[in-house]
Protein backbone atom coordinates (compact mmCIF):
# COMPACT_ATOMS: atom_id res chain seq x y z
CA UNK A 1 0.00 0.00 0.00
CA UNK A 2 2.91 2.35 0.69
CA UNK A 3 3.62 3.16 -2.96
CA UNK A 4 0.01 4.03 -3.64
CA UNK A 5 -0.87 7.68 -3.22
CA UNK A 6 -3.80 9.13 -1.38
CA UNK A 7 -6.38 10.90 -3.51
CA UNK A 8 -5.72 14.64 -3.47
CA UNK A 9 -8.09 17.58 -3.62
CA UNK A 10 -8.32 19.62 -6.80
CA UNK A 11 -8.27 23.40 -6.17
CA UNK A 12 -11.20 25.39 -7.54
CA UNK A 13 -11.48 29.19 -7.85
CA UNK A 14 -13.22 29.19 -4.46
CA UNK A 15 -10.54 27.13 -2.71
CA UNK A 16 -7.42 28.44 -4.51
CA UNK A 17 -6.59 30.87 -1.68
CA UNK A 18 -6.74 28.01 0.83
CA UNK A 19 -4.27 25.82 -1.08
CA UNK A 20 -2.04 28.83 -1.79
CA UNK A 21 -2.01 29.36 1.99
CA UNK A 22 -1.09 25.80 2.93
CA UNK A 23 1.77 25.91 0.41
CA UNK A 24 3.07 28.94 2.31
CA UNK A 25 2.52 27.41 5.74
CA UNK A 26 -0.69 29.27 6.51
CA UNK A 27 -4.09 27.89 7.39
CA UNK A 28 -6.40 30.41 5.72
CA UNK A 29 -10.00 30.83 6.79
CA UNK A 30 -12.64 33.27 5.70
CA UNK A 31 -14.47 35.75 7.87
CA UNK A 32 -17.54 37.85 7.28
CA UNK A 33 -16.84 41.57 7.42
CA UNK A 34 -20.49 42.21 8.23
CA UNK A 35 -21.05 39.82 11.20
CA UNK A 36 -17.47 38.62 12.00
CA UNK A 37 -18.43 34.95 11.59
CA UNK A 38 -15.34 32.84 10.71
CA UNK A 39 -16.03 29.80 8.56
CA UNK A 40 -14.70 26.87 6.59
CA UNK A 41 -14.89 25.40 3.94
CA UNK A 42 -14.38 28.38 1.61
CA UNK A 43 -17.37 29.97 -0.07
CA UNK A 44 -17.97 33.40 -1.59
CA UNK A 45 -20.62 34.50 0.92
CA UNK A 46 -21.16 34.24 4.68
CA UNK A 47 -23.05 31.04 5.65
CA UNK A 48 -24.55 32.88 8.61
CA UNK A 49 -25.84 36.17 7.19
CA UNK A 50 -25.30 35.69 3.41
CA UNK A 51 -23.18 38.82 3.11
CA UNK A 52 -20.75 38.73 0.19
CA UNK A 53 -18.38 41.03 2.06
CA UNK A 54 -15.81 38.53 3.24
CA UNK A 55 -12.12 38.53 3.99
CA UNK A 56 -9.44 35.86 4.21
CA UNK A 57 -7.16 35.59 7.21
CA UNK A 58 -4.50 33.25 8.55
CA UNK A 59 -5.74 31.10 11.43
CA UNK A 60 -3.53 30.33 14.42
CA UNK A 61 -3.29 26.66 13.50
CA UNK A 62 -4.37 25.69 17.00
CA UNK A 63 -7.25 23.28 17.41
CA UNK A 64 -8.71 20.62 19.66
CA UNK A 65 -9.85 17.12 18.81
CA UNK A 66 -13.62 17.25 18.38
CA UNK A 67 -14.40 13.77 17.07
CA UNK A 68 -12.84 10.90 15.16
CA UNK A 69 -13.22 7.36 13.91
CA UNK A 70 -10.38 4.89 13.50
CA UNK A 71 -10.48 3.06 10.20
CA UNK A 72 -9.16 -0.49 10.31
CA UNK A 73 -9.15 -0.82 6.58
CA UNK A 74 -6.23 0.28 4.39
CA UNK A 75 -7.02 2.26 1.26
CA UNK A 76 -4.58 3.85 -1.22
CA UNK A 77 -2.38 6.26 0.71
CA UNK A 78 -3.65 5.22 4.12
CA UNK A 79 -2.18 2.35 6.10
CA UNK A 80 -4.70 1.05 8.68
CA UNK A 81 -5.29 1.81 11.43
CA UNK A 82 -5.65 5.54 10.80
CA UNK A 83 -7.90 8.17 12.31
CA UNK A 84 -10.31 10.31 10.33
CA UNK A 85 -10.76 13.28 12.60
CA UNK A 86 -12.80 16.44 12.96
CA UNK A 87 -10.90 19.19 14.71
CA UNK A 88 -12.32 22.32 16.25
CA UNK A 89 -10.20 25.28 15.22
CA UNK A 90 -9.47 27.97 17.78
CA UNK A 91 -11.29 30.45 15.52
CA UNK A 92 -14.48 28.35 15.58
CA UNK A 93 -14.82 26.36 12.34
CA UNK A 94 -14.42 22.59 12.28
CA UNK A 95 -12.25 20.81 9.74
CA UNK A 96 -12.00 17.19 8.67
CA UNK A 97 -8.40 15.99 8.70
CA UNK A 98 -5.99 13.29 9.83
CA UNK A 99 -3.96 13.25 13.02
CA UNK A 100 -0.25 12.70 12.69
CA UNK A 101 2.58 12.34 15.17
CA UNK A 102 0.89 9.96 17.58
CA UNK A 103 -0.49 6.42 17.73
CA UNK A 104 -3.83 5.96 15.98
CA UNK A 105 -5.47 4.48 19.06
CA UNK A 106 -8.23 5.56 21.45
CA UNK A 107 -5.57 5.74 24.19
CA UNK A 108 -3.50 8.29 22.27
CA UNK A 109 -6.39 10.17 20.68
CA UNK A 110 -8.22 11.85 23.53
CA UNK A 111 -11.20 14.06 22.78
CA UNK A 112 -10.45 17.75 23.40
CA UNK A 113 -6.69 17.14 23.26
CA UNK A 114 -4.82 20.19 21.98
CA UNK A 115 -3.54 20.01 18.43
CA UNK A 116 -1.61 22.17 16.02
CA UNK A 117 -1.54 22.18 12.27
CA UNK A 118 1.19 20.11 10.58
CA UNK A 119 1.58 20.92 6.89
CA UNK A 120 2.22 17.84 4.77
CA UNK A 121 3.43 18.63 1.27
CA UNK A 122 2.05 16.14 -1.26
CA UNK A 123 3.27 17.76 -4.50
CA UNK A 124 4.01 21.21 -5.91
CA UNK A 125 0.35 22.16 -5.84
CA UNK A 126 -1.12 20.47 -2.77
CA UNK A 127 0.04 20.72 0.82
CA UNK A 128 -2.45 19.12 3.20
CA UNK A 129 -3.18 20.58 6.62
CA UNK A 130 -2.89 17.65 9.04
CA UNK A 131 -2.90 18.06 12.79
CA UNK A 132 -0.51 16.79 15.46
CA UNK A 133 -0.55 16.86 19.27
CA UNK A 134 0.37 20.34 20.48
CA UNK A 135 3.84 20.76 21.91
CA UNK A 136 2.80 23.78 23.95
ZN1 LIG B 1 -21.98 37.22 8.15
PDB file of C-alpha atoms and ligand atoms in Angstrom:
ATOM      1  CA  UNK A   1       0.000   0.000   0.000  1.00  0.00           C
ATOM      2  CA  UNK A   2       2.914   2.345   0.686  1.00  0.00           C
ATOM      3  CA  UNK A   3       3.617   3.157  -2.962  1.00  0.00           C
ATOM      4  CA  UNK A   4       0.010   4.033  -3.639  1.00  0.00           C
ATOM      5  CA  UNK A   5      -0.870   7.680  -3.224  1.00  0.00           C
ATOM      6  CA  UNK A   6      -3.798   9.126  -1.383  1.00  0.00           C
ATOM      7  CA  UNK A   7      -6.377  10.904  -3.514  1.00  0.00           C
ATOM      8  CA  UNK A   8      -5.718  14.639  -3.467  1.00  0.00           C
ATOM      9  CA  UNK A   9      -8.089  17.581  -3.617  1.00  0.00           C
ATOM     10  CA  UNK A  10      -8.317  19.621  -6.800  1.00  0.00           C
ATOM     11  CA  UNK A  11      -8.273  23.397  -6.170  1.00  0.00           C
ATOM     12  CA  UNK A  12     -11.195  25.387  -7.541  1.00  0.00           C
ATOM     13  CA  UNK A  13     -11.484  29.189  -7.854  1.00  0.00           C
ATOM     14  CA  UNK A  14     -13.225  29.192  -4.459  1.00  0.00           C
ATOM     15  CA  UNK A  15     -10.538  27.134  -2.707  1.00  0.00           C
ATOM     16  CA  UNK A  16      -7.423  28.439  -4.514  1.00  0.00           C
ATOM     17  CA  UNK A  17      -6.591  30.874  -1.677  1.00  0.00           C
ATOM     18  CA  UNK A  18      -6.741  28.011   0.832  1.00  0.00           C
ATOM     19  CA  UNK A  19      -4.267  25.822  -1.079  1.00  0.00           C
ATOM     20  CA  UNK A  20      -2.036  28.828  -1.792  1.00  0.00           C
ATOM     21  CA  UNK A  21      -2.009  29.360   1.994  1.00  0.00           C
ATOM     22  CA  UNK A  22      -1.090  25.799   2.935  1.00  0.00           C
ATOM     23  CA  UNK A  23       1.767  25.911   0.411  1.00  0.00           C
ATOM     24  CA  UNK A  24       3.070  28.939   2.312  1.00  0.00           C
ATOM     25  CA  UNK A  25       2.521  27.408   5.741  1.00  0.00           C
ATOM     26  CA  UNK A  26      -0.690  29.269   6.513  1.00  0.00           C
ATOM     27  CA  UNK A  27      -4.092  27.893   7.386  1.00  0.00           C
ATOM     28  CA  UNK A  28      -6.396  30.411   5.723  1.00  0.00           C
ATOM     29  CA  UNK A  29     -10.001  30.828   6.790  1.00  0.00           C
ATOM     30  CA  UNK A  30     -12.640  33.272   5.697  1.00  0.00           C
ATOM     31  CA  UNK A  31     -14.472  35.748   7.871  1.00  0.00           C
ATOM     32  CA  UNK A  32     -17.543  37.846   7.284  1.00  0.00           C
ATOM     33  CA  UNK A  33     -16.836  41.569   7.416  1.00  0.00           C
ATOM     34  CA  UNK A  34     -20.492  42.205   8.231  1.00  0.00           C
ATOM     35  CA  UNK A  35     -21.053  39.821  11.200  1.00  0.00           C
ATOM     36  CA  UNK A  36     -17.465  38.622  12.001  1.00  0.00           C
ATOM     37  CA  UNK A  37     -18.426  34.951  11.593  1.00  0.00           C
ATOM     38  CA  UNK A  38     -15.339  32.841  10.714  1.00  0.00           C
ATOM     39  CA  UNK A  39     -16.030  29.804   8.555  1.00  0.00           C
ATOM     40  CA  UNK A  40     -14.701  26.868   6.589  1.00  0.00           C
ATOM     41  CA  UNK A  41     -14.895  25.402   3.937  1.00  0.00           C
ATOM     42  CA  UNK A  42     -14.376  28.380   1.608  1.00  0.00           C
ATOM     43  CA  UNK A  43     -17.372  29.970  -0.068  1.00  0.00           C
ATOM     44  CA  UNK A  44     -17.969  33.400  -1.592  1.00  0.00           C
ATOM     45  CA  UNK A  45     -20.618  34.495   0.923  1.00  0.00           C
ATOM     46  CA  UNK A  46     -21.164  34.242   4.678  1.00  0.00           C
ATOM     47  CA  UNK A  47     -23.047  31.042   5.652  1.00  0.00           C
ATOM     48  CA  UNK A  48     -24.554  32.878   8.612  1.00  0.00           C
ATOM     49  CA  UNK A  49     -25.836  36.172   7.192  1.00  0.00           C
ATOM     50  CA  UNK A  50     -25.302  35.690   3.409  1.00  0.00           C
ATOM     51  CA  UNK A  51     -23.177  38.824   3.112  1.00  0.00           C
ATOM     52  CA  UNK A  52     -20.755  38.735   0.190  1.00  0.00           C
ATOM     53  CA  UNK A  53     -18.383  41.031   2.063  1.00  0.00           C
ATOM     54  CA  UNK A  54     -15.813  38.527   3.235  1.00  0.00           C
ATOM     55  CA  UNK A  55     -12.118  38.526   3.992  1.00  0.00           C
ATOM     56  CA  UNK A  56      -9.438  35.865   4.207  1.00  0.00           C
ATOM     57  CA  UNK A  57      -7.159  35.593   7.212  1.00  0.00           C
ATOM     58  CA  UNK A  58      -4.498  33.245   8.546  1.00  0.00           C
ATOM     59  CA  UNK A  59      -5.741  31.103  11.428  1.00  0.00           C
ATOM     60  CA  UNK A  60      -3.525  30.335  14.422  1.00  0.00           C
ATOM     61  CA  UNK A  61      -3.294  26.655  13.496  1.00  0.00           C
ATOM     62  CA  UNK A  62      -4.366  25.695  16.996  1.00  0.00           C
ATOM     63  CA  UNK A  63      -7.249  23.283  17.411  1.00  0.00           C
ATOM     64  CA  UNK A  64      -8.710  20.621  19.656  1.00  0.00           C
ATOM     65  CA  UNK A  65      -9.849  17.124  18.809  1.00  0.00           C
ATOM     66  CA  UNK A  66     -13.618  17.253  18.382  1.00  0.00           C
ATOM     67  CA  UNK A  67     -14.401  13.767  17.068  1.00  0.00           C
ATOM     68  CA  UNK A  68     -12.837  10.897  15.164  1.00  0.00           C
ATOM     69  CA  UNK A  69     -13.216   7.359  13.910  1.00  0.00           C
ATOM     70  CA  UNK A  70     -10.375   4.894  13.495  1.00  0.00           C
ATOM     71  CA  UNK A  71     -10.485   3.064  10.196  1.00  0.00           C
ATOM     72  CA  UNK A  72      -9.161  -0.486  10.314  1.00  0.00           C
ATOM     73  CA  UNK A  73      -9.147  -0.822   6.579  1.00  0.00           C
ATOM     74  CA  UNK A  74      -6.227   0.283   4.390  1.00  0.00           C
ATOM     75  CA  UNK A  75      -7.019   2.258   1.257  1.00  0.00           C
ATOM     76  CA  UNK A  76      -4.578   3.849  -1.220  1.00  0.00           C
ATOM     77  CA  UNK A  77      -2.385   6.261   0.707  1.00  0.00           C
ATOM     78  CA  UNK A  78      -3.648   5.219   4.118  1.00  0.00           C
ATOM     79  CA  UNK A  79      -2.176   2.355   6.098  1.00  0.00           C
ATOM     80  CA  UNK A  80      -4.701   1.053   8.677  1.00  0.00           C
ATOM     81  CA  UNK A  81      -5.288   1.810  11.427  1.00  0.00           C
ATOM     82  CA  UNK A  82      -5.655   5.541  10.804  1.00  0.00           C
ATOM     83  CA  UNK A  83      -7.897   8.170  12.309  1.00  0.00           C
ATOM     84  CA  UNK A  84     -10.308  10.312  10.330  1.00  0.00           C
ATOM     85  CA  UNK A  85     -10.763  13.284  12.598  1.00  0.00           C
ATOM     86  CA  UNK A  86     -12.805  16.436  12.961  1.00  0.00           C
ATOM     87  CA  UNK A  87     -10.895  19.188  14.714  1.00  0.00           C
ATOM     88  CA  UNK A  88     -12.319  22.325  16.254  1.00  0.00           C
ATOM     89  CA  UNK A  89     -10.197  25.275  15.221  1.00  0.00           C
ATOM     90  CA  UNK A  90      -9.466  27.969  17.778  1.00  0.00           C
ATOM     91  CA  UNK A  91     -11.290  30.449  15.515  1.00  0.00           C
ATOM     92  CA  UNK A  92     -14.483  28.347  15.576  1.00  0.00           C
ATOM     93  CA  UNK A  93     -14.815  26.364  12.338  1.00  0.00           C
ATOM     94  CA  UNK A  94     -14.416  22.590  12.277  1.00  0.00           C
ATOM     95  CA  UNK A  95     -12.249  20.809   9.744  1.00  0.00           C
ATOM     96  CA  UNK A  96     -11.999  17.185   8.670  1.00  0.00           C
ATOM     97  CA  UNK A  97      -8.403  15.991   8.696  1.00  0.00           C
ATOM     98  CA  UNK A  98      -5.993  13.290   9.835  1.00  0.00           C
ATOM     99  CA  UNK A  99      -3.964  13.252  13.024  1.00  0.00           C
ATOM    100  CA  UNK A 100      -0.254  12.697  12.694  1.00  0.00           C
ATOM    101  CA  UNK A 101       2.581  12.339  15.168  1.00  0.00           C
ATOM    102  CA  UNK A 102       0.890   9.960  17.578  1.00  0.00           C
ATOM    103  CA  UNK A 103      -0.492   6.423  17.730  1.00  0.00           C
ATOM    104  CA  UNK A 104      -3.828   5.962  15.981  1.00  0.00           C
ATOM    105  CA  UNK A 105      -5.474   4.476  19.057  1.00  0.00           C
ATOM    106  CA  UNK A 106      -8.234   5.561  21.455  1.00  0.00           C
ATOM    107  CA  UNK A 107      -5.567   5.741  24.190  1.00  0.00           C
ATOM    108  CA  UNK A 108      -3.495   8.295  22.266  1.00  0.00           C
ATOM    109  CA  UNK A 109      -6.393  10.168  20.683  1.00  0.00           C
ATOM    110  CA  UNK A 110      -8.219  11.847  23.532  1.00  0.00           C
ATOM    111  CA  UNK A 111     -11.199  14.058  22.782  1.00  0.00           C
ATOM    112  CA  UNK A 112     -10.450  17.755  23.396  1.00  0.00           C
ATOM    113  CA  UNK A 113      -6.691  17.140  23.260  1.00  0.00           C
ATOM    114  CA  UNK A 114      -4.820  20.188  21.984  1.00  0.00           C
ATOM    115  CA  UNK A 115      -3.539  20.006  18.433  1.00  0.00           C
ATOM    116  CA  UNK A 116      -1.605  22.171  16.025  1.00  0.00           C
ATOM    117  CA  UNK A 117      -1.542  22.179  12.273  1.00  0.00           C
ATOM    118  CA  UNK A 118       1.190  20.112  10.581  1.00  0.00           C
ATOM    119  CA  UNK A 119       1.583  20.918   6.890  1.00  0.00           C
ATOM    120  CA  UNK A 120       2.218  17.841   4.773  1.00  0.00           C
ATOM    121  CA  UNK A 121       3.435  18.627   1.265  1.00  0.00           C
ATOM    122  CA  UNK A 122       2.052  16.142  -1.263  1.00  0.00           C
ATOM    123  CA  UNK A 123       3.269  17.756  -4.498  1.00  0.00           C
ATOM    124  CA  UNK A 124       4.013  21.211  -5.911  1.00  0.00           C
ATOM    125  CA  UNK A 125       0.353  22.159  -5.835  1.00  0.00           C
ATOM    126  CA  UNK A 126      -1.121  20.467  -2.771  1.00  0.00           C
ATOM    127  CA  UNK A 127       0.036  20.715   0.817  1.00  0.00           C
ATOM    128  CA  UNK A 128      -2.451  19.124   3.201  1.00  0.00           C
ATOM    129  CA  UNK A 129      -3.182  20.580   6.619  1.00  0.00           C
ATOM    130  CA  UNK A 130      -2.895  17.651   9.038  1.00  0.00           C
ATOM    131  CA  UNK A 131      -2.895  18.058  12.792  1.00  0.00           C
ATOM    132  CA  UNK A 132      -0.509  16.786  15.462  1.00  0.00           C
ATOM    133  CA  UNK A 133      -0.547  16.860  19.268  1.00  0.00           C
ATOM    134  CA  UNK A 134       0.373  20.336  20.484  1.00  0.00           C
ATOM    135  CA  UNK A 135       3.837  20.757  21.915  1.00  0.00           C
ATOM    136  CA  UNK A 136       2.800  23.782  23.953  1.00  0.00           C
TER     137      UNK A 136
HETATM  138 ZN1  LIG B   1     -21.983  37.217   8.150  1.00  0.00          ZN
END
